């Protein structure tokens, strides 16, 4: 597909693969409905076509490609999931995937030999749709030759493990299992309210049994079984039931959204129900996110992936926008780690990821306030001038005629701004000081505290 500036796409092995959607930050959009999980990620890879001639252009949009064939794609990142192999060109935001059902064999090739002591490490894929493809590993961003061998072996192991498990076939198995559930067949024998109530009871019972089976393992074969084998059975049981568990969580998530909309439409009539919904939200958030790759799984591009994950996390449900366009690092650190569950990140990893956001062009960046040194994550669209005008309007609306000597004559405090804009008091103080430095506000410091008032000289100048 041609880009927005009508620039034709290159004709290469990557653009001829199956299309893969990317998130706004450049992360792979996994097929969560099918239980897809990312297991490995490596950078500085190449994709080569080893067949004769060239691959055919995609039929859906063959006119959007150049007429010049390039048999090698360089500077790619290789992502191994439970369902496919995905290769991404981050600079051009192009991604292509190789589903495992189309992979006949995957073998490791290359490496040092007597004639070529520095031969590259490769994975040779014999595919049913694109013939022979080679994925060449160049050892990450620092180009060490020894690391390229480790990257190749880790990716190949993940591919073989995924091919052995065949997670992509779970959808058909789950569909057959879903059709055989008692809650689905009960309507054939009962009708009306009785059928609905019986079906709901069976659904609750089935979900409880599902969690017990996934987390309890095989409890009927505890005799004469070694500890290692028992642990493996628990893991296998959990992996078999991972997709149904995910569907249960997604069902509760959709229920939450409906409850939120209903509570908003009925105002205070559903306050208690809204509180219960918020508790359920917190519980589901503590369960963690899928595909939160560790540093070992991501290799040298760990902090880049982490930066993209943080951006997608803050964009989801407009978390950063609702926070006023910026959030403190402590808030981001706590919220993001709670979403990741047990696979938490360190403060150093967060700082390194934030330093990469601006270079990656993700729409967010780190900012440090000069007066206090407070570090925040800020949306690149945030405008200090707009915020200063907003605070000046808030200060102007607070002014009123003094009726009694003890009456408050107006002005705004840090607490007022924090309550009105729903931002932390720390950020409210920084915004007020910034607006004062820009000339929109002036302050009155007394023993009772500090209050900010509209700057009448600035107002006269603007008039």
Short mmCIF file of N, CA and C in Angstrom, two decimals, residues 228-389:
data_model
loop_
_atom_site.label_atom_id
_atom_site.label_comp_id
_atom_site.label_asym_id
_atom_site.label_seq_id
_atom_site.Cartn_x
_atom_site.Cartn_y
_atom_site.Cartn_z
N UNK A 228 9.48 -32.91 39.01
CA UNK A 228 9.71 -32.24 37.74
C UNK A 228 8.59 -32.53 36.77
N UNK A 229 8.13 -33.77 36.73
CA UNK A 229 7.04 -34.12 35.82
C UNK A 229 5.75 -33.45 36.23
N UNK A 230 5.51 -33.38 37.56
CA UNK A 230 4.31 -32.70 38.03
C UNK A 230 4.30 -31.24 37.66
N UNK A 231 5.44 -30.57 37.76
CA UNK A 231 5.51 -29.16 37.38
C UNK A 231 5.24 -28.99 35.90
N UNK A 232 5.76 -29.91 35.07
CA UNK A 232 5.54 -29.83 33.64
C UNK A 232 4.07 -30.01 33.31
N UNK A 233 3.37 -30.92 34.05
CA UNK A 233 1.95 -31.11 33.83
C UNK A 233 1.17 -29.85 34.19
N UNK A 234 1.59 -29.17 35.26
CA UNK A 234 0.93 -27.92 35.64
C UNK A 234 1.09 -26.87 34.55
N UNK A 235 2.29 -26.77 33.99
CA UNK A 235 2.54 -25.80 32.92
C UNK A 235 1.72 -26.13 31.69
N UNK A 236 1.68 -27.41 31.33
CA UNK A 236 0.90 -27.81 30.16
C UNK A 236 -0.59 -27.54 30.36
N UNK A 237 -1.08 -27.79 31.57
CA UNK A 237 -2.49 -27.53 31.85
C UNK A 237 -2.80 -26.04 31.74
N UNK A 238 -1.90 -25.24 32.27
CA UNK A 238 -2.12 -23.79 32.20
C UNK A 238 -2.10 -23.30 30.76
N UNK A 239 -1.15 -23.79 29.94
CA UNK A 239 -1.06 -23.35 28.56
C UNK A 239 -2.27 -23.79 27.76
N UNK A 240 -2.81 -24.97 28.06
CA UNK A 240 -4.01 -25.43 27.35
C UNK A 240 -5.22 -24.57 27.64
N UNK A 241 -5.30 -24.07 28.86
CA UNK A 241 -6.47 -23.29 29.27
C UNK A 241 -6.22 -21.78 29.19
N UNK A 242 -5.06 -21.34 28.64
CA UNK A 242 -4.74 -19.92 28.61
C UNK A 242 -5.72 -19.14 27.75
N UNK A 243 -6.09 -19.69 26.60
CA UNK A 243 -7.01 -18.99 25.71
C UNK A 243 -8.40 -18.82 26.32
N UNK A 244 -9.00 -19.86 26.92
CA UNK A 244 -10.30 -19.63 27.57
C UNK A 244 -10.22 -18.62 28.70
N UNK A 245 -9.13 -18.65 29.47
CA UNK A 245 -8.98 -17.67 30.54
C UNK A 245 -8.94 -16.25 29.98
N UNK A 246 -8.23 -16.09 28.88
CA UNK A 246 -8.16 -14.77 28.25
C UNK A 246 -9.54 -14.31 27.79
N UNK A 247 -10.33 -15.22 27.27
CA UNK A 247 -11.67 -14.86 26.83
C UNK A 247 -12.56 -14.46 28.00
N UNK A 248 -12.38 -15.13 29.15
CA UNK A 248 -13.15 -14.76 30.33
C UNK A 248 -12.80 -13.35 30.77
N UNK A 249 -11.50 -13.02 30.77
CA UNK A 249 -11.06 -11.68 31.16
C UNK A 249 -11.60 -10.64 30.18
N UNK A 250 -11.55 -10.96 28.88
CA UNK A 250 -12.07 -10.01 27.89
C UNK A 250 -13.58 -9.81 28.04
N UNK A 251 -14.28 -10.86 28.45
CA UNK A 251 -15.71 -10.74 28.67
C UNK A 251 -15.99 -9.79 29.83
N UNK A 252 -15.23 -9.94 30.91
CA UNK A 252 -15.40 -9.05 32.04
C UNK A 252 -15.01 -7.61 31.68
N UNK A 253 -14.00 -7.46 30.81
CA UNK A 253 -13.59 -6.12 30.39
C UNK A 253 -14.70 -5.42 29.62
N UNK A 254 -15.36 -6.15 28.71
CA UNK A 254 -16.48 -5.55 27.97
C UNK A 254 -17.65 -5.23 28.91
N UNK A 255 -17.85 -6.08 29.92
CA UNK A 255 -18.89 -5.81 30.90
C UNK A 255 -18.61 -4.52 31.66
N UNK A 256 -17.33 -4.32 31.99
CA UNK A 256 -16.92 -3.11 32.70
C UNK A 256 -17.25 -1.87 31.89
N UNK A 257 -16.94 -1.89 30.60
CA UNK A 257 -17.21 -0.73 29.76
C UNK A 257 -18.71 -0.42 29.70
N UNK A 258 -19.54 -1.47 29.62
CA UNK A 258 -20.99 -1.25 29.61
C UNK A 258 -21.47 -0.65 30.93
N UNK A 259 -20.90 -1.16 32.03
CA UNK A 259 -21.30 -0.63 33.34
C UNK A 259 -20.89 0.83 33.49
N UNK A 260 -19.72 1.18 32.96
CA UNK A 260 -19.26 2.57 33.05
C UNK A 260 -20.20 3.50 32.27
N UNK A 261 -20.58 3.08 31.07
CA UNK A 261 -21.49 3.90 30.28
C UNK A 261 -22.85 4.02 30.94
N UNK A 262 -23.33 2.92 31.54
CA UNK A 262 -24.62 2.95 32.21
C UNK A 262 -24.57 3.86 33.44
N UNK A 263 -23.45 3.79 34.18
CA UNK A 263 -23.31 4.65 35.36
C UNK A 263 -23.26 6.11 34.97
N UNK A 264 -22.60 6.41 33.85
CA UNK A 264 -22.51 7.80 33.40
C UNK A 264 -23.87 8.33 32.95
N UNK A 265 -24.70 7.48 32.39
CA UNK A 265 -26.00 7.92 31.89
C UNK A 265 -27.03 8.08 33.00
N UNK A 266 -26.87 7.33 34.11
CA UNK A 266 -27.85 7.40 35.20
C UNK A 266 -27.37 8.24 36.36
N UNK A 267 -26.26 8.96 36.16
CA UNK A 267 -25.72 9.87 37.18
C UNK A 267 -25.45 9.14 38.48
N UNK A 268 -26.11 9.54 39.59
CA UNK A 268 -25.81 9.01 40.91
C UNK A 268 -26.61 7.76 41.27
N UNK A 269 -27.50 7.34 40.39
CA UNK A 269 -28.34 6.19 40.73
C UNK A 269 -27.54 4.89 40.76
N UNK A 270 -26.41 4.86 40.05
CA UNK A 270 -25.61 3.63 39.99
C UNK A 270 -24.26 3.82 40.66
N UNK A 271 -24.23 4.60 41.75
CA UNK A 271 -22.96 4.88 42.43
C UNK A 271 -22.35 3.61 43.02
N UNK A 272 -23.17 2.82 43.68
CA UNK A 272 -22.67 1.60 44.29
C UNK A 272 -22.16 0.63 43.23
N UNK A 273 -22.92 0.52 42.13
CA UNK A 273 -22.50 -0.37 41.04
C UNK A 273 -21.21 0.12 40.40
N UNK A 274 -21.03 1.45 40.32
CA UNK A 274 -19.81 2.00 39.76
C UNK A 274 -18.60 1.67 40.65
N UNK A 275 -18.80 1.72 41.98
CA UNK A 275 -17.71 1.38 42.90
C UNK A 275 -17.30 -0.08 42.74
N UNK A 276 -18.28 -0.97 42.59
CA UNK A 276 -17.96 -2.37 42.36
C UNK A 276 -17.21 -2.56 41.04
N UNK A 277 -17.59 -1.77 40.04
CA UNK A 277 -16.90 -1.85 38.75
C UNK A 277 -15.45 -1.41 38.88
N UNK A 278 -15.21 -0.34 39.64
CA UNK A 278 -13.84 0.13 39.82
C UNK A 278 -12.98 -0.91 40.52
N UNK A 279 -13.58 -1.63 41.49
CA UNK A 279 -12.82 -2.69 42.16
C UNK A 279 -12.46 -3.80 41.18
N UNK A 280 -13.39 -4.12 40.28
CA UNK A 280 -13.11 -5.15 39.28
C UNK A 280 -12.04 -4.69 38.31
N UNK A 281 -12.05 -3.38 37.97
CA UNK A 281 -11.01 -2.83 37.10
C UNK A 281 -9.64 -3.01 37.74
N UNK A 282 -9.53 -2.66 39.02
CA UNK A 282 -8.24 -2.79 39.71
C UNK A 282 -7.79 -4.24 39.76
N UNK A 283 -8.73 -5.17 39.96
CA UNK A 283 -8.36 -6.57 40.01
C UNK A 283 -7.83 -7.06 38.67
N UNK A 284 -8.49 -6.67 37.58
CA UNK A 284 -8.04 -7.11 36.26
C UNK A 284 -6.72 -6.47 35.88
N UNK A 285 -6.49 -5.22 36.28
CA UNK A 285 -5.22 -4.58 35.98
C UNK A 285 -4.07 -5.27 36.70
N UNK A 286 -4.34 -5.78 37.89
CA UNK A 286 -3.30 -6.48 38.64
C UNK A 286 -2.96 -7.83 38.05
N UNK A 287 -3.83 -8.34 37.16
CA UNK A 287 -3.53 -9.63 36.52
C UNK A 287 -2.38 -9.52 35.53
N UNK A 288 -2.09 -8.30 35.02
CA UNK A 288 -0.94 -8.10 34.16
C UNK A 288 -1.28 -8.09 32.68
N UNK A 289 -0.32 -7.60 31.87
CA UNK A 289 -0.47 -7.52 30.42
C UNK A 289 0.12 -8.75 29.76
N UNK A 290 -0.29 -9.02 28.53
CA UNK A 290 0.29 -10.09 27.76
C UNK A 290 1.52 -9.61 27.01
N UNK A 291 2.42 -10.51 26.73
CA UNK A 291 3.60 -10.24 25.92
C UNK A 291 4.47 -9.12 26.48
N UNK A 292 4.68 -9.12 27.79
CA UNK A 292 5.61 -8.17 28.40
C UNK A 292 6.99 -8.81 28.39
N UNK A 293 7.73 -8.63 27.31
CA UNK A 293 9.00 -9.30 27.13
C UNK A 293 10.02 -8.83 28.15
N UNK A 294 10.83 -9.78 28.64
CA UNK A 294 11.91 -9.45 29.55
C UNK A 294 13.13 -8.99 28.76
N UNK A 295 14.14 -8.52 29.49
CA UNK A 295 15.36 -8.05 28.82
C UNK A 295 16.08 -9.19 28.11
N UNK A 296 16.01 -10.40 28.69
CA UNK A 296 16.64 -11.56 28.07
C UNK A 296 15.95 -11.93 26.76
N UNK A 297 14.62 -11.82 26.71
CA UNK A 297 13.89 -12.17 25.50
C UNK A 297 14.03 -11.11 24.41
N UNK A 298 14.18 -9.84 24.79
CA UNK A 298 14.24 -8.76 23.80
C UNK A 298 15.64 -8.48 23.31
N UNK A 299 16.66 -8.88 24.05
CA UNK A 299 18.04 -8.65 23.61
C UNK A 299 18.40 -7.18 23.63
N UNK A 300 19.13 -6.73 22.61
CA UNK A 300 19.65 -5.37 22.58
C UNK A 300 18.59 -4.31 22.32
N UNK A 301 17.40 -4.71 21.87
CA UNK A 301 16.34 -3.72 21.60
C UNK A 301 15.31 -3.68 22.74
N UNK A 302 15.72 -4.12 23.92
CA UNK A 302 14.81 -4.17 25.06
C UNK A 302 14.26 -2.78 25.39
N UNK A 303 15.13 -1.78 25.47
CA UNK A 303 14.68 -0.46 25.89
C UNK A 303 13.85 0.22 24.80
N UNK A 304 14.11 -0.08 23.54
CA UNK A 304 13.26 0.45 22.47
C UNK A 304 11.85 -0.14 22.57
N UNK A 305 11.79 -1.46 22.76
CA UNK A 305 10.49 -2.10 22.91
C UNK A 305 9.76 -1.57 24.15
N UNK A 306 10.53 -1.36 25.21
CA UNK A 306 9.94 -0.84 26.44
C UNK A 306 9.37 0.56 26.24
N UNK A 307 10.09 1.40 25.50
CA UNK A 307 9.59 2.75 25.21
C UNK A 307 8.28 2.69 24.43
N UNK A 308 8.20 1.82 23.44
CA UNK A 308 6.97 1.69 22.66
C UNK A 308 5.82 1.13 23.51
N UNK A 309 6.13 0.19 24.41
CA UNK A 309 5.09 -0.35 25.28
C UNK A 309 4.53 0.72 26.21
N UNK A 310 5.42 1.56 26.75
CA UNK A 310 4.97 2.61 27.65
C UNK A 310 4.06 3.60 26.91
N UNK A 311 4.44 3.95 25.68
CA UNK A 311 3.62 4.89 24.90
C UNK A 311 2.25 4.29 24.62
N UNK A 312 2.20 3.04 24.18
CA UNK A 312 0.91 2.40 23.93
C UNK A 312 0.09 2.30 25.21
N UNK A 313 0.75 2.03 26.33
CA UNK A 313 0.05 1.93 27.60
C UNK A 313 -0.58 3.26 28.00
N UNK A 314 0.16 4.36 27.81
CA UNK A 314 -0.36 5.67 28.17
C UNK A 314 -1.40 6.17 27.17
N UNK A 315 -1.32 5.73 25.90
CA UNK A 315 -2.33 6.10 24.91
C UNK A 315 -3.64 5.36 25.13
N UNK A 316 -3.56 4.15 25.69
CA UNK A 316 -4.76 3.34 25.88
C UNK A 316 -5.70 4.02 26.88
N UNK A 317 -6.95 4.18 26.46
CA UNK A 317 -7.97 4.87 27.27
C UNK A 317 -7.57 6.31 27.60
N UNK A 318 -6.66 6.89 26.81
CA UNK A 318 -6.26 8.30 26.96
C UNK A 318 -5.77 8.61 28.38
N UNK A 319 -4.93 7.72 28.91
CA UNK A 319 -4.43 7.94 30.28
C UNK A 319 -3.67 9.25 30.40
N UNK A 320 -2.79 9.53 29.43
CA UNK A 320 -1.99 10.75 29.52
C UNK A 320 -2.84 11.99 29.28
N UNK A 321 -3.79 11.91 28.37
CA UNK A 321 -4.67 13.05 28.10
C UNK A 321 -5.53 13.38 29.31
N UNK A 322 -6.06 12.35 29.96
CA UNK A 322 -6.89 12.57 31.14
C UNK A 322 -6.08 13.14 32.29
N UNK A 323 -4.77 12.89 32.30
CA UNK A 323 -3.90 13.41 33.35
C UNK A 323 -3.43 14.83 33.07
N UNK A 324 -3.93 15.45 32.01
CA UNK A 324 -3.55 16.82 31.69
C UNK A 324 -2.41 16.95 30.72
N UNK A 325 -2.00 15.86 30.07
CA UNK A 325 -0.93 15.93 29.09
C UNK A 325 0.44 15.59 29.64
N UNK A 326 0.55 15.38 30.94
CA UNK A 326 1.84 14.97 31.52
C UNK A 326 1.59 14.20 32.80
N UNK A 327 2.52 13.29 33.10
CA UNK A 327 2.46 12.47 34.31
C UNK A 327 3.85 12.39 34.91
N UNK A 328 3.91 12.34 36.24
CA UNK A 328 5.20 12.19 36.91
C UNK A 328 5.74 10.79 36.68
N UNK A 329 7.07 10.66 36.76
CA UNK A 329 7.68 9.35 36.54
C UNK A 329 7.27 8.35 37.59
N UNK A 330 7.04 8.80 38.80
CA UNK A 330 6.61 7.87 39.84
C UNK A 330 5.24 7.28 39.53
N UNK A 331 4.32 8.11 39.01
CA UNK A 331 3.00 7.61 38.64
C UNK A 331 3.09 6.61 37.50
N UNK A 332 3.87 6.96 36.48
CA UNK A 332 4.03 6.05 35.33
C UNK A 332 4.68 4.75 35.76
N UNK A 333 5.69 4.85 36.60
CA UNK A 333 6.40 3.66 37.07
C UNK A 333 5.46 2.72 37.82
N UNK A 334 4.64 3.26 38.71
CA UNK A 334 3.73 2.43 39.50
C UNK A 334 2.63 1.82 38.62
N UNK A 335 2.01 2.64 37.76
CA UNK A 335 0.92 2.15 36.92
C UNK A 335 1.40 1.09 35.93
N UNK A 336 2.55 1.34 35.31
CA UNK A 336 3.05 0.42 34.29
C UNK A 336 3.49 -0.90 34.92
N UNK A 337 4.15 -0.86 36.06
CA UNK A 337 4.58 -2.09 36.72
C UNK A 337 3.39 -2.89 37.23
N UNK A 338 2.34 -2.19 37.67
CA UNK A 338 1.15 -2.91 38.11
C UNK A 338 0.51 -3.64 36.93
N UNK A 339 0.53 -3.03 35.76
CA UNK A 339 -0.04 -3.67 34.57
C UNK A 339 0.80 -4.85 34.10
N UNK A 340 2.10 -4.78 34.30
CA UNK A 340 2.97 -5.88 33.87
C UNK A 340 2.89 -7.08 34.80
N UNK A 341 2.40 -6.89 36.02
CA UNK A 341 2.30 -8.02 36.95
C UNK A 341 3.62 -8.31 37.62
N UNK A 342 4.16 -9.52 37.41
CA UNK A 342 5.41 -9.91 38.07
C UNK A 342 6.64 -9.51 37.26
N UNK A 343 6.51 -9.31 35.98
CA UNK A 343 7.64 -8.96 35.12
C UNK A 343 7.86 -7.45 35.16
N UNK A 344 8.36 -6.96 36.29
CA UNK A 344 8.46 -5.52 36.49
C UNK A 344 9.75 -4.97 35.89
N UNK A 345 9.77 -3.64 35.70
CA UNK A 345 10.94 -2.97 35.19
C UNK A 345 11.58 -2.17 36.32
N UNK A 346 12.85 -1.85 36.17
CA UNK A 346 13.57 -1.10 37.17
C UNK A 346 13.49 0.40 36.84
N UNK A 347 13.74 1.28 37.82
CA UNK A 347 13.76 2.71 37.51
C UNK A 347 14.77 3.09 36.44
N UNK A 348 15.93 2.42 36.42
CA UNK A 348 16.93 2.69 35.39
C UNK A 348 16.41 2.34 34.00
N UNK A 349 15.69 1.22 33.90
CA UNK A 349 15.11 0.83 32.61
C UNK A 349 14.09 1.86 32.14
N UNK A 350 13.31 2.39 33.07
CA UNK A 350 12.33 3.42 32.71
C UNK A 350 13.02 4.67 32.19
N UNK A 351 14.08 5.11 32.85
CA UNK A 351 14.78 6.31 32.41
C UNK A 351 15.42 6.11 31.04
N UNK A 352 16.01 4.94 30.81
CA UNK A 352 16.63 4.67 29.51
C UNK A 352 15.59 4.63 28.40
N UNK A 353 14.41 4.06 28.71
CA UNK A 353 13.34 4.01 27.71
C UNK A 353 12.83 5.41 27.38
N UNK A 354 12.74 6.27 28.39
CA UNK A 354 12.25 7.62 28.16
C UNK A 354 13.23 8.44 27.32
N UNK A 355 14.51 8.19 27.50
CA UNK A 355 15.51 8.90 26.70
C UNK A 355 15.41 8.57 25.22
N UNK A 356 14.83 7.40 24.88
CA UNK A 356 14.74 6.98 23.48
C UNK A 356 13.45 7.45 22.81
N UNK A 357 12.48 7.93 23.58
CA UNK A 357 11.17 8.25 23.01
C UNK A 357 11.24 9.34 21.96
N UNK A 358 12.01 10.39 22.23
CA UNK A 358 12.07 11.50 21.29
C UNK A 358 12.74 11.09 19.98
N UNK A 359 13.83 10.31 20.08
CA UNK A 359 14.52 9.86 18.86
C UNK A 359 13.64 8.92 18.04
N UNK A 360 12.80 8.13 18.71
CA UNK A 360 11.92 7.21 18.00
C UNK A 360 10.69 7.90 17.43
N UNK A 361 10.45 9.16 17.82
CA UNK A 361 9.29 9.89 17.30
C UNK A 361 7.97 9.30 17.73
N UNK A 362 7.83 8.98 19.03
CA UNK A 362 6.63 8.33 19.53
C UNK A 362 5.56 9.30 20.01
N UNK A 363 5.84 10.59 19.97
CA UNK A 363 4.84 11.57 20.39
C UNK A 363 4.88 11.90 21.86
N UNK A 364 5.82 11.34 22.60
CA UNK A 364 6.01 11.64 24.01
C UNK A 364 7.49 11.80 24.29
N UNK A 365 7.81 12.49 25.36
CA UNK A 365 9.21 12.69 25.72
C UNK A 365 9.31 13.04 27.20
N UNK A 366 10.53 12.99 27.70
CA UNK A 366 10.76 13.31 29.09
C UNK A 366 11.03 14.81 29.25
N UNK A 367 10.53 15.37 30.34
CA UNK A 367 10.73 16.79 30.62
C UNK A 367 11.15 16.97 32.07
N UNK A 368 12.05 17.89 32.31
CA UNK A 368 12.52 18.21 33.65
C UNK A 368 12.23 19.68 33.93
N UNK A 369 11.51 19.95 35.02
CA UNK A 369 11.24 21.33 35.42
C UNK A 369 12.49 21.92 36.09
N UNK A 370 12.88 23.09 35.63
CA UNK A 370 14.13 23.69 36.09
C UNK A 370 14.06 24.11 37.55
N UNK A 371 12.90 24.57 38.01
CA UNK A 371 12.82 25.10 39.38
C UNK A 371 12.95 24.02 40.44
N UNK A 372 12.36 22.87 40.20
CA UNK A 372 12.37 21.81 41.21
C UNK A 372 13.08 20.55 40.77
N UNK A 373 13.33 20.40 39.46
CA UNK A 373 13.95 19.18 38.97
C UNK A 373 13.01 18.01 38.84
N UNK A 374 11.70 18.23 38.93
CA UNK A 374 10.71 17.15 38.81
C UNK A 374 10.71 16.62 37.38
N UNK A 375 10.74 15.29 37.25
CA UNK A 375 10.74 14.64 35.94
C UNK A 375 9.34 14.15 35.61
N UNK A 376 8.91 14.41 34.38
CA UNK A 376 7.59 14.00 33.93
C UNK A 376 7.69 13.44 32.52
N UNK A 377 6.67 12.68 32.14
CA UNK A 377 6.46 12.28 30.75
C UNK A 377 5.41 13.22 30.17
N UNK A 378 5.75 13.85 29.07
CA UNK A 378 4.88 14.89 28.51
C UNK A 378 4.51 14.56 27.08
N UNK A 379 3.26 14.80 26.75
CA UNK A 379 2.82 14.68 25.37
C UNK A 379 3.45 15.80 24.55
N UNK A 380 3.97 15.46 23.37
CA UNK A 380 4.62 16.47 22.54
C UNK A 380 3.65 17.55 22.08
N UNK A 381 2.36 17.24 22.11
CA UNK A 381 1.36 18.24 21.73
C UNK A 381 1.02 19.19 22.88
N UNK A 382 1.59 18.97 24.05
CA UNK A 382 1.30 19.83 25.19
C UNK A 382 1.91 21.21 24.97
N UNK A 383 1.13 22.26 25.28
CA UNK A 383 1.55 23.64 25.06
C UNK A 383 1.49 24.39 26.39
N UNK A 384 2.65 24.89 26.85
CA UNK A 384 2.69 25.64 28.11
C UNK A 384 1.86 26.92 28.03
N UNK A 385 1.81 27.55 26.86
CA UNK A 385 1.06 28.79 26.70
C UNK A 385 -0.44 28.54 26.89
N UNK A 386 -0.92 27.44 26.34
CA UNK A 386 -2.34 27.10 26.48
C UNK A 386 -2.68 26.82 27.94
N UNK A 387 -1.80 26.08 28.63
CA UNK A 387 -2.03 25.80 30.04
C UNK A 387 -2.00 27.08 30.87
N UNK A 388 -1.08 28.00 30.56
CA UNK A 388 -1.00 29.26 31.31
C UNK A 388 -2.29 30.07 31.14
N UNK A 389 -2.82 30.12 29.92
CA UNK A 389 -4.09 30.83 29.68
C UNK A 389 -5.23 30.17 30.44
#
